[in-house]
PDB file of C-alpha atoms in Angstrom:
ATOM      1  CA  UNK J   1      -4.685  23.155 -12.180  1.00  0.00           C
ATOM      2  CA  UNK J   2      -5.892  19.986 -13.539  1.00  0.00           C
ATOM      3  CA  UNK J   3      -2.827  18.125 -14.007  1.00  0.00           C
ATOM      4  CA  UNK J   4       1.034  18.274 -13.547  1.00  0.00           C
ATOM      5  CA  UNK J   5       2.483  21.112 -15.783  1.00  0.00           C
ATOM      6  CA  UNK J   6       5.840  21.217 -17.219  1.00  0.00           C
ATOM      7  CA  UNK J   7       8.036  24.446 -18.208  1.00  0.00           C
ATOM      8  CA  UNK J   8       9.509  24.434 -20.717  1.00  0.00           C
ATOM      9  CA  UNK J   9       8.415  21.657 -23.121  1.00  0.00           C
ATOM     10  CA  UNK J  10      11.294  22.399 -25.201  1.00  0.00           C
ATOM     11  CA  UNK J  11      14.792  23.348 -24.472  1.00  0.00           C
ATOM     12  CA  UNK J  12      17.793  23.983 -26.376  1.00  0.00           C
ATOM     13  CA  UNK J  13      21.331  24.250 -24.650  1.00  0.00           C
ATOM     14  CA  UNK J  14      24.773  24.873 -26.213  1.00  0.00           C
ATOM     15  CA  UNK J  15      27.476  22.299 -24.208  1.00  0.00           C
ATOM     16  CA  UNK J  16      28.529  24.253 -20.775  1.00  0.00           C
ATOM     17  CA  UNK J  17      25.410  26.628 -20.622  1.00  0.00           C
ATOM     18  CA  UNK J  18      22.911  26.252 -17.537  1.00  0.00           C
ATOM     19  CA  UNK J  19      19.474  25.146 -17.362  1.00  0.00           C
ATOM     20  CA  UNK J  20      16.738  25.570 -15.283  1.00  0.00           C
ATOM     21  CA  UNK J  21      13.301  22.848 -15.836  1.00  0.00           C
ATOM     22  CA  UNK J  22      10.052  23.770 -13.930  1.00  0.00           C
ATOM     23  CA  UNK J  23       7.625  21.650 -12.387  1.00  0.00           C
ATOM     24  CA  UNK J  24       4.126  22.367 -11.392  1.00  0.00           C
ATOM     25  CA  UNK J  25       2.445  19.484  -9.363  1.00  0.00           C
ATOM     26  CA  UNK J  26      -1.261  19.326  -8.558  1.00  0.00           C
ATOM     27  CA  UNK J  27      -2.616  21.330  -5.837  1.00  0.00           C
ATOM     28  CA  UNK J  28      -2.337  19.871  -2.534  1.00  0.00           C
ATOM     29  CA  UNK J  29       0.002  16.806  -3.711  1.00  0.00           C
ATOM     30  CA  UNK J  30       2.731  16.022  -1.274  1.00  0.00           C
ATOM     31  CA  UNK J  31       5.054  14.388  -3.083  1.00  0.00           C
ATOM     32  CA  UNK J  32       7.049  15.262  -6.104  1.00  0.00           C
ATOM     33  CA  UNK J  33       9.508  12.995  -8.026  1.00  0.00           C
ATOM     34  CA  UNK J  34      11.843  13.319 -11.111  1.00  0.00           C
ATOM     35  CA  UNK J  35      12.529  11.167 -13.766  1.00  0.00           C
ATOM     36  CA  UNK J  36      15.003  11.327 -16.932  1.00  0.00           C
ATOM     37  CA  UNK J  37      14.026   9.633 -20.036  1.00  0.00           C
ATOM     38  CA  UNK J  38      16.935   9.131 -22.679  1.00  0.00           C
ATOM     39  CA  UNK J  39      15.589   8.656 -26.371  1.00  0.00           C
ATOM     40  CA  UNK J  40      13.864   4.741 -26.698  1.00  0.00           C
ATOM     41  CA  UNK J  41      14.360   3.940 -22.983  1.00  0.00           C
ATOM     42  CA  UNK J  42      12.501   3.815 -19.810  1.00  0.00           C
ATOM     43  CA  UNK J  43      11.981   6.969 -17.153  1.00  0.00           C
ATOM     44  CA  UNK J  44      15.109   6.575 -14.880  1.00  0.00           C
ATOM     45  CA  UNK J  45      14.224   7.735 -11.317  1.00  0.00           C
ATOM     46  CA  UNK J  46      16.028  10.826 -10.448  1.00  0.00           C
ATOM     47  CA  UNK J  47      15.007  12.287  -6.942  1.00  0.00           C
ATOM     48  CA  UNK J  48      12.168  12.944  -4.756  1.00  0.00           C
ATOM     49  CA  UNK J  49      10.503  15.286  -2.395  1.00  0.00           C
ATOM     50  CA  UNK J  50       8.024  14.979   0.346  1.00  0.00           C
ATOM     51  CA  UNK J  51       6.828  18.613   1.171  1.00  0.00           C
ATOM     52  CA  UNK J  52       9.741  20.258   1.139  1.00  0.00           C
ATOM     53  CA  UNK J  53      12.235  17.738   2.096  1.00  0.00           C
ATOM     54  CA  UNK J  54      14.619  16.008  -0.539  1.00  0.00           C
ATOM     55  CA  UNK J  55      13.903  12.483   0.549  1.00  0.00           C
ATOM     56  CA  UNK J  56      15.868  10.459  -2.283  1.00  0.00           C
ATOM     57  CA  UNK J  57      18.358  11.889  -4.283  1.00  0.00           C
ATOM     58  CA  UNK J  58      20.363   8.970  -5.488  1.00  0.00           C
ATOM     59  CA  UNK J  59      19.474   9.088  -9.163  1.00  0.00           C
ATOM     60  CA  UNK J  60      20.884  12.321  -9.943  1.00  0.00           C
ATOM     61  CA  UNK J  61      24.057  11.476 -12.621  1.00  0.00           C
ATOM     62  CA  UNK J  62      26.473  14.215 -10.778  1.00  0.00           C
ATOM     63  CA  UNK J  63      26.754  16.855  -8.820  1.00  0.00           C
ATOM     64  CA  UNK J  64      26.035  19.386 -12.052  1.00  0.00           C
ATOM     65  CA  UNK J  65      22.207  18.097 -10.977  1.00  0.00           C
ATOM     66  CA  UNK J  66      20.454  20.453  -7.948  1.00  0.00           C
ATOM     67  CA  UNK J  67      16.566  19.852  -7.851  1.00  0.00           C
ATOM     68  CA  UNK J  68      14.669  22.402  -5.105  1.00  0.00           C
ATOM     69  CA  UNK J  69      10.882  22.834  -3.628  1.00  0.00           C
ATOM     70  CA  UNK J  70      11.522  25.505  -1.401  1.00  0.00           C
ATOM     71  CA  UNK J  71       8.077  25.887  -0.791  1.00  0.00           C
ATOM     72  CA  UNK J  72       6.750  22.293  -0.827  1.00  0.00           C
ATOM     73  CA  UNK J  73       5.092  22.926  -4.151  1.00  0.00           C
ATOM     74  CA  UNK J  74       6.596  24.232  -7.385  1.00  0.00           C
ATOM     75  CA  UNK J  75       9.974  22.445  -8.393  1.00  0.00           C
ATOM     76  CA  UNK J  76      12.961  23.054 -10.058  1.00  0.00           C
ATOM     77  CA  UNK J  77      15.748  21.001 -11.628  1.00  0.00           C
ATOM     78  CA  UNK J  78      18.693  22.514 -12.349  1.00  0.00           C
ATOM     79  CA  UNK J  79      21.480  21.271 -14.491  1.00  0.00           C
ATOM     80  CA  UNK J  80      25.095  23.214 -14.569  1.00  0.00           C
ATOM     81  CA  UNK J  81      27.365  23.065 -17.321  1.00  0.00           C
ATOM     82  CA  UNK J  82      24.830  20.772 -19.568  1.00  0.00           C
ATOM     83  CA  UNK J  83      26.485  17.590 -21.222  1.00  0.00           C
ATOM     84  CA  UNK J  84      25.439  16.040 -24.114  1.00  0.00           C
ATOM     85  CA  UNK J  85      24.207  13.118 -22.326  1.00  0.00           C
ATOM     86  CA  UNK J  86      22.164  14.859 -20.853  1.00  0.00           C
ATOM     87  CA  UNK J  87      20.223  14.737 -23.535  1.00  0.00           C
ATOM     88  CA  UNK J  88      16.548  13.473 -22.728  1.00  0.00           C
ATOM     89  CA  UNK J  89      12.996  13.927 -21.530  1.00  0.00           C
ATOM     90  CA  UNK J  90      12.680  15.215 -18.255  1.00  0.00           C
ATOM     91  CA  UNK J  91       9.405  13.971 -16.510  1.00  0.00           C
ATOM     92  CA  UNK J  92       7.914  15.582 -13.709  1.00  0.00           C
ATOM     93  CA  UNK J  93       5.262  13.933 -11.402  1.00  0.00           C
ATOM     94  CA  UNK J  94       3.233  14.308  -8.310  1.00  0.00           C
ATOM     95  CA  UNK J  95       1.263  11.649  -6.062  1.00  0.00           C
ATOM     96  CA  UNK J  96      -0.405  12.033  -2.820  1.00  0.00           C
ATOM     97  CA  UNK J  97      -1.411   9.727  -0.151  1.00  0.00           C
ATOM     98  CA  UNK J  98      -4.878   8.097  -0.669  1.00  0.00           C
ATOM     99  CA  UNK J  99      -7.490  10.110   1.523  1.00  0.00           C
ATOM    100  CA  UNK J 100      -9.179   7.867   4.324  1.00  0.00           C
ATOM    101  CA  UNK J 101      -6.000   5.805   4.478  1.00  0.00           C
ATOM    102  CA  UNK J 102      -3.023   5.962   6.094  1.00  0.00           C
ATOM    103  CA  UNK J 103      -0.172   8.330   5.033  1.00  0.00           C
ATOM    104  CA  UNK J 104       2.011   6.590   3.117  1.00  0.00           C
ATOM    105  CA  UNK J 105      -0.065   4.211   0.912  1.00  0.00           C
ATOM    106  CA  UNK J 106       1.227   4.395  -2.166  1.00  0.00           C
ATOM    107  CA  UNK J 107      -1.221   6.093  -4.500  1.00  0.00           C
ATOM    108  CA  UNK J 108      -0.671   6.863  -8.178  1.00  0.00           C
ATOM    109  CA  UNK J 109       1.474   8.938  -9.957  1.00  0.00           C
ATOM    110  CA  UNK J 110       0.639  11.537 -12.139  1.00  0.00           C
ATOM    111  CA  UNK J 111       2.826  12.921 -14.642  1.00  0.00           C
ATOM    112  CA  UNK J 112       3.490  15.869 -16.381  1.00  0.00           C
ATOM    113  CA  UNK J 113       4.834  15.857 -20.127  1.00  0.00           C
ATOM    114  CA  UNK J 114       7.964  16.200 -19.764  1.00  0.00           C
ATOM    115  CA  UNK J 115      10.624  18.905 -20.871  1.00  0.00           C
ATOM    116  CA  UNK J 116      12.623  17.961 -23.650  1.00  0.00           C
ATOM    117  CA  UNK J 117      16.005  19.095 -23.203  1.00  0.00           C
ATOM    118  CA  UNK J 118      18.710  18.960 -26.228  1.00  0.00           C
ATOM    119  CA  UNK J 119      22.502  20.089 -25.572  1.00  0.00           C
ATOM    120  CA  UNK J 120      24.303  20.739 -28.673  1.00  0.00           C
TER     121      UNK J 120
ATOM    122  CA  UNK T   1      17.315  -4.139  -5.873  1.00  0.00           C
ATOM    123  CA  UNK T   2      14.073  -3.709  -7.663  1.00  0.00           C
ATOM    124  CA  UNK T   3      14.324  -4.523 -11.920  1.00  0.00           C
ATOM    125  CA  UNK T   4      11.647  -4.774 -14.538  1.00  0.00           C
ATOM    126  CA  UNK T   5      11.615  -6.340 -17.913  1.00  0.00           C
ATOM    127  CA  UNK T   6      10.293  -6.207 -20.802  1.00  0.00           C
ATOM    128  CA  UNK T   7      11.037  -8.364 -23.453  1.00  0.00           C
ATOM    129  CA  UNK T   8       9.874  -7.148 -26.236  1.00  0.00           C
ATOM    130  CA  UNK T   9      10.892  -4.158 -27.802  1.00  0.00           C
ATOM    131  CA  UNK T  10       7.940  -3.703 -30.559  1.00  0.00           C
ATOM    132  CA  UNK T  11       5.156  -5.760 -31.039  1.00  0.00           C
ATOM    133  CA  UNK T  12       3.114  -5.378 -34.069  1.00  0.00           C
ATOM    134  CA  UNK T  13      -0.795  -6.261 -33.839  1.00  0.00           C
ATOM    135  CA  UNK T  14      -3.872  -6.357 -36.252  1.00  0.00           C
ATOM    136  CA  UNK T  15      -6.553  -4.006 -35.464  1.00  0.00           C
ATOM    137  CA  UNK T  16      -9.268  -6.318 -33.596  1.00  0.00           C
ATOM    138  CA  UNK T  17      -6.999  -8.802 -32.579  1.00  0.00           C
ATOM    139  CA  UNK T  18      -5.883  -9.638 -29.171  1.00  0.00           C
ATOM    140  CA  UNK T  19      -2.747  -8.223 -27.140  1.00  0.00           C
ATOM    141  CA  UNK T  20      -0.377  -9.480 -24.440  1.00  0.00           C
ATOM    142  CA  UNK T  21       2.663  -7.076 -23.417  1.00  0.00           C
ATOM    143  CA  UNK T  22       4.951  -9.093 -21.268  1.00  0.00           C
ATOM    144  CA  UNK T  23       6.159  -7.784 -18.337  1.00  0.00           C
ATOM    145  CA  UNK T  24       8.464  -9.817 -15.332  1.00  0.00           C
ATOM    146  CA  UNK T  25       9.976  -7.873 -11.872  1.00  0.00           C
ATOM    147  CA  UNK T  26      12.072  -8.699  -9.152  1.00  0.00           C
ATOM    148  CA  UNK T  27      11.438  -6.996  -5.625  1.00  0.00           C
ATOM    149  CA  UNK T  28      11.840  -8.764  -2.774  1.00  0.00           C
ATOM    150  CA  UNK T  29       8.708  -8.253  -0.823  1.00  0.00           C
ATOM    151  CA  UNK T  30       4.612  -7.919  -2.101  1.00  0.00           C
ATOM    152  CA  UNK T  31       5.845  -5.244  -5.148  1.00  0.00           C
ATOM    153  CA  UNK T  32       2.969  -2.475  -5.970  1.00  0.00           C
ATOM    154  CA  UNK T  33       2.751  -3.080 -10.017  1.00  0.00           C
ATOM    155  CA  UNK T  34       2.091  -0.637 -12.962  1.00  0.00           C
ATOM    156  CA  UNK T  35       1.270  -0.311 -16.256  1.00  0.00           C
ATOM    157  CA  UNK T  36       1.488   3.062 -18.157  1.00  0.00           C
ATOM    158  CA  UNK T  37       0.719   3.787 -21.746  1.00  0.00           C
ATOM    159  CA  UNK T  38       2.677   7.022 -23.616  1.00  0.00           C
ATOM    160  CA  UNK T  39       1.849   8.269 -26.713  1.00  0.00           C
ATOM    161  CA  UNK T  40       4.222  10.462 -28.964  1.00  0.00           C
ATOM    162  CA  UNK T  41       5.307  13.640 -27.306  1.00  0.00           C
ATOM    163  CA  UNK T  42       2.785  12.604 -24.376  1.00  0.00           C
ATOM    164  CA  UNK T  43       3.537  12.134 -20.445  1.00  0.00           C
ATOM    165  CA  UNK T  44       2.714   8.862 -19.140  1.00  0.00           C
ATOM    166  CA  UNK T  45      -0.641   7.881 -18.617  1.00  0.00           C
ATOM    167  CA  UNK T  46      -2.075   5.219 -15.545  1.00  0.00           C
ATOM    168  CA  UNK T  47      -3.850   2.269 -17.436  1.00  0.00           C
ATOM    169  CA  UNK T  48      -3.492   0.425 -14.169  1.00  0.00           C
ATOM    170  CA  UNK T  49      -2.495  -1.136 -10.982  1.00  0.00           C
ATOM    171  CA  UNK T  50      -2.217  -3.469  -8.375  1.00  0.00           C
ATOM    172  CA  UNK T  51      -1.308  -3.249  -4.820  1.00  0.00           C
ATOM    173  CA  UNK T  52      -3.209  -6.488  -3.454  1.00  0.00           C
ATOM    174  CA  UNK T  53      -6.205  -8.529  -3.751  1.00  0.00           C
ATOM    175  CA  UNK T  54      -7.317  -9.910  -6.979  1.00  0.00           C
ATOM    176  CA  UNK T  55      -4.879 -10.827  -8.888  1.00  0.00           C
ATOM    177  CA  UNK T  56      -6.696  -9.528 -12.130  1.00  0.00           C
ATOM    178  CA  UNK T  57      -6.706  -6.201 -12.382  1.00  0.00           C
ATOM    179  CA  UNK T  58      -8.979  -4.308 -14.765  1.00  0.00           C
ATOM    180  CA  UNK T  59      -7.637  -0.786 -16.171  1.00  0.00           C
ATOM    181  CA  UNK T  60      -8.752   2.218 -18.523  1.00  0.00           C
ATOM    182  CA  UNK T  61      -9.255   1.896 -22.456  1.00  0.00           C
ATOM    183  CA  UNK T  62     -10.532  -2.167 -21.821  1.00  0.00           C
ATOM    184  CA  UNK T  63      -7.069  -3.082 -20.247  1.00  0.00           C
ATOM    185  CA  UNK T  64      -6.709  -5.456 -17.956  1.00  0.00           C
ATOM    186  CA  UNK T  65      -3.126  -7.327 -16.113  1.00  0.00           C
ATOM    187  CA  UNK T  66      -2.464 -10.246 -14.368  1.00  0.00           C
ATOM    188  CA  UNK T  67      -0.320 -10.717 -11.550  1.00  0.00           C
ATOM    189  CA  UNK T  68       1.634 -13.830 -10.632  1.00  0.00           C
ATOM    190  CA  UNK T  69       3.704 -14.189  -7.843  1.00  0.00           C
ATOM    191  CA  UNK T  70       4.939 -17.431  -8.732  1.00  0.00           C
ATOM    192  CA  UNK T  71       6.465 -16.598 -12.137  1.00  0.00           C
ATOM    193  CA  UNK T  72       7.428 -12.321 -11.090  1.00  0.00           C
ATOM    194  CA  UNK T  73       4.754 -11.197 -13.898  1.00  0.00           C
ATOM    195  CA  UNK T  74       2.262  -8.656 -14.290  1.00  0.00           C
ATOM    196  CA  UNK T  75       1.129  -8.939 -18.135  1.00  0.00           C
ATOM    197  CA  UNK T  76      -1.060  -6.434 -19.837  1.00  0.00           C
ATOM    198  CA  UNK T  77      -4.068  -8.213 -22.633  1.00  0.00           C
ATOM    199  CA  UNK T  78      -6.450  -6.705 -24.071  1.00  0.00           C
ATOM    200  CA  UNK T  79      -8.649  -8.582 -26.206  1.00  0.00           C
ATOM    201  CA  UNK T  80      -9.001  -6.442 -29.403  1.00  0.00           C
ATOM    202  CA  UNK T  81      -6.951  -3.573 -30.218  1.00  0.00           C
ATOM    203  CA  UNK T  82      -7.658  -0.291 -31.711  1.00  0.00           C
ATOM    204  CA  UNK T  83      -5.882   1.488 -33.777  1.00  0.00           C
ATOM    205  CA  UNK T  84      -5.426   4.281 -31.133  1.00  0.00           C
ATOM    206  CA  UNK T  85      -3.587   2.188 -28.723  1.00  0.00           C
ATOM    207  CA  UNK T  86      -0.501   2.321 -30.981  1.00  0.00           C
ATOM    208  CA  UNK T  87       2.000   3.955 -28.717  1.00  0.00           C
ATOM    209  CA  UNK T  88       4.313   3.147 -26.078  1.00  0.00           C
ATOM    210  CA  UNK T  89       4.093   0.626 -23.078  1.00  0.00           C
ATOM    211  CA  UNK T  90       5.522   0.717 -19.541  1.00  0.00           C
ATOM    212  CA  UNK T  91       6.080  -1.646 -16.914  1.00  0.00           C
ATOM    213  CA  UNK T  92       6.333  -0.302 -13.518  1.00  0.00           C
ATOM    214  CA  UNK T  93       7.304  -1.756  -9.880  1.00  0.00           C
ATOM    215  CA  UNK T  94       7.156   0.536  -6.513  1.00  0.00           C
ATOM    216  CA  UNK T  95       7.297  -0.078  -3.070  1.00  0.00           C
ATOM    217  CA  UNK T  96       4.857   0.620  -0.612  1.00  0.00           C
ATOM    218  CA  UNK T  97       4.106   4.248   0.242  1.00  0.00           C
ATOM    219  CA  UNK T  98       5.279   7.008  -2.082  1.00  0.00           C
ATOM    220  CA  UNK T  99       8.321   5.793  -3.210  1.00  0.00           C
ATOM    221  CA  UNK T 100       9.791   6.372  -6.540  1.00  0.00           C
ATOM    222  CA  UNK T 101       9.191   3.660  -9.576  1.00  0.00           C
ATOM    223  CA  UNK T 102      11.630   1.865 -11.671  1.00  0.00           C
ATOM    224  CA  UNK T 103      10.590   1.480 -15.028  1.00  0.00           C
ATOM    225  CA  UNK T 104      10.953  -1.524 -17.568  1.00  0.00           C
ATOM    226  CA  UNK T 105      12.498  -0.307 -20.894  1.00  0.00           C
ATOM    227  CA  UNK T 106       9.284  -0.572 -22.638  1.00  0.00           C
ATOM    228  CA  UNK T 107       7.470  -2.179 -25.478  1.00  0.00           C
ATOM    229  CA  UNK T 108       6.790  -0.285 -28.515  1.00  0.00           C
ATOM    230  CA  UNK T 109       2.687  -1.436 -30.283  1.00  0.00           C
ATOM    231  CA  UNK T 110       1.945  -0.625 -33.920  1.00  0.00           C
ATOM    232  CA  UNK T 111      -1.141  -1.350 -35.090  1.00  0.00           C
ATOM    233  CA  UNK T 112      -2.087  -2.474 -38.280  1.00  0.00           C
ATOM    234  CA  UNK T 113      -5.083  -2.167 -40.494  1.00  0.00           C
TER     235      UNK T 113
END
């Protein structure tokens, strides 16, 4: 695809109900991060994978957050028993390593735009 | 711990004049440095970056930043806005390799005829 795709843009939750956000990343990119954006603030890092792996997963609020890439491409974030301050943009991105370099230079991230989750 | 700020919430600009969006970090080594631009209901988009080098960094859309070490900033300018660059601005630090960002809380442009 041409860029990072987010499913669904829009989501509607009653308090306590599950929800499930999807993340597509460009082809080939290796690394995958989340990021929660509460109305007028900043993305807030939420967790990362390289491949597969869960490298960082500090950001997540509580344990009702569960992110997956089970197959080092396609992502899920999954939030149990939704809050209302939980509230927010959920932006996606992807990044790989600059080719001709060494793995591991940073490159840029690209980002997706976003899922915007409400919980009534 | 890595922090960015921005101090101004909203700036308000006339169309043609010039721009500076302040931005100051605090990493403790060389940081990698970002600005974003987001427009309503949009994802973030790159404007630009700098990992090393010179210390003036040109970006998309006739952006350009600044870094310097000695006072922690990284400011965006652009000499004459457009109206289309009303939206949202973000400051962004990293660490070397693919490491996750931490955002600034961002400065709001309008742009006025």
């Amino acid at each position: 695809g041409a860029g990072v795709s987010q499913s669904p843009r829009y989501k509607v939750a009653k308090r306590g109900q599950d929800v499930a956000l999807r993340c597509d990343p460009i082809s080939g990119h290796v690394s995958l991060f989340w990021y929660q954006q509460a109305l007028g603030q900043g993305p807030e890092f939420l967790t990362y994978f390289q491949n597969e792996a869960q490298l960082d997963k500090s950001g997540l609020p509580s344990d009702r957050f569960f992110a997956e890439r089970p197959e080092g491409s396609v992502s899920t974030l999954k939030i149990q028993r939704t809050q209302q301050e939980d509230s927010a943009v959920y932006l996606c991105a992807s990044s790989s390593p600059t080719s001709g370099r060494a793995v591991g230079d940073y490159n840029e991230q690209f980002f997706g735009p976003g899922t915007r989750l409400t919980v009534l | 711990a890595q922090s960015v700020t921005q101090p101004d919430i909203h700036i308000t600009v006339s169309e043609g004049a010039s721009l500076e969006l302040r931005c100051n970090y605090s990493y403790g080594a060389t940081p990698y440095l970002f600005w974003y631009v987001q427009s309503p209901g949009q994802g973030l988009q790159l404007l630009l970056k700098y990992f090393s080098g010179d210390t003036l960094v040109q970006g998309i859309k006739g952006f350009e930043a600044e870094f310097k070490r000695s006072q922690s900033s990284f400011n965006l300018r652009k000499p004459s806005v457009h109206w289309s660059d009303a939206a949202e601005y973000f400051c962004a630090v990293g660490a070397s390799g693919n490491t996750p960002l931490v955002f600034g809380k961002g400065t709001r442009l309008s742009v006025i005829a």
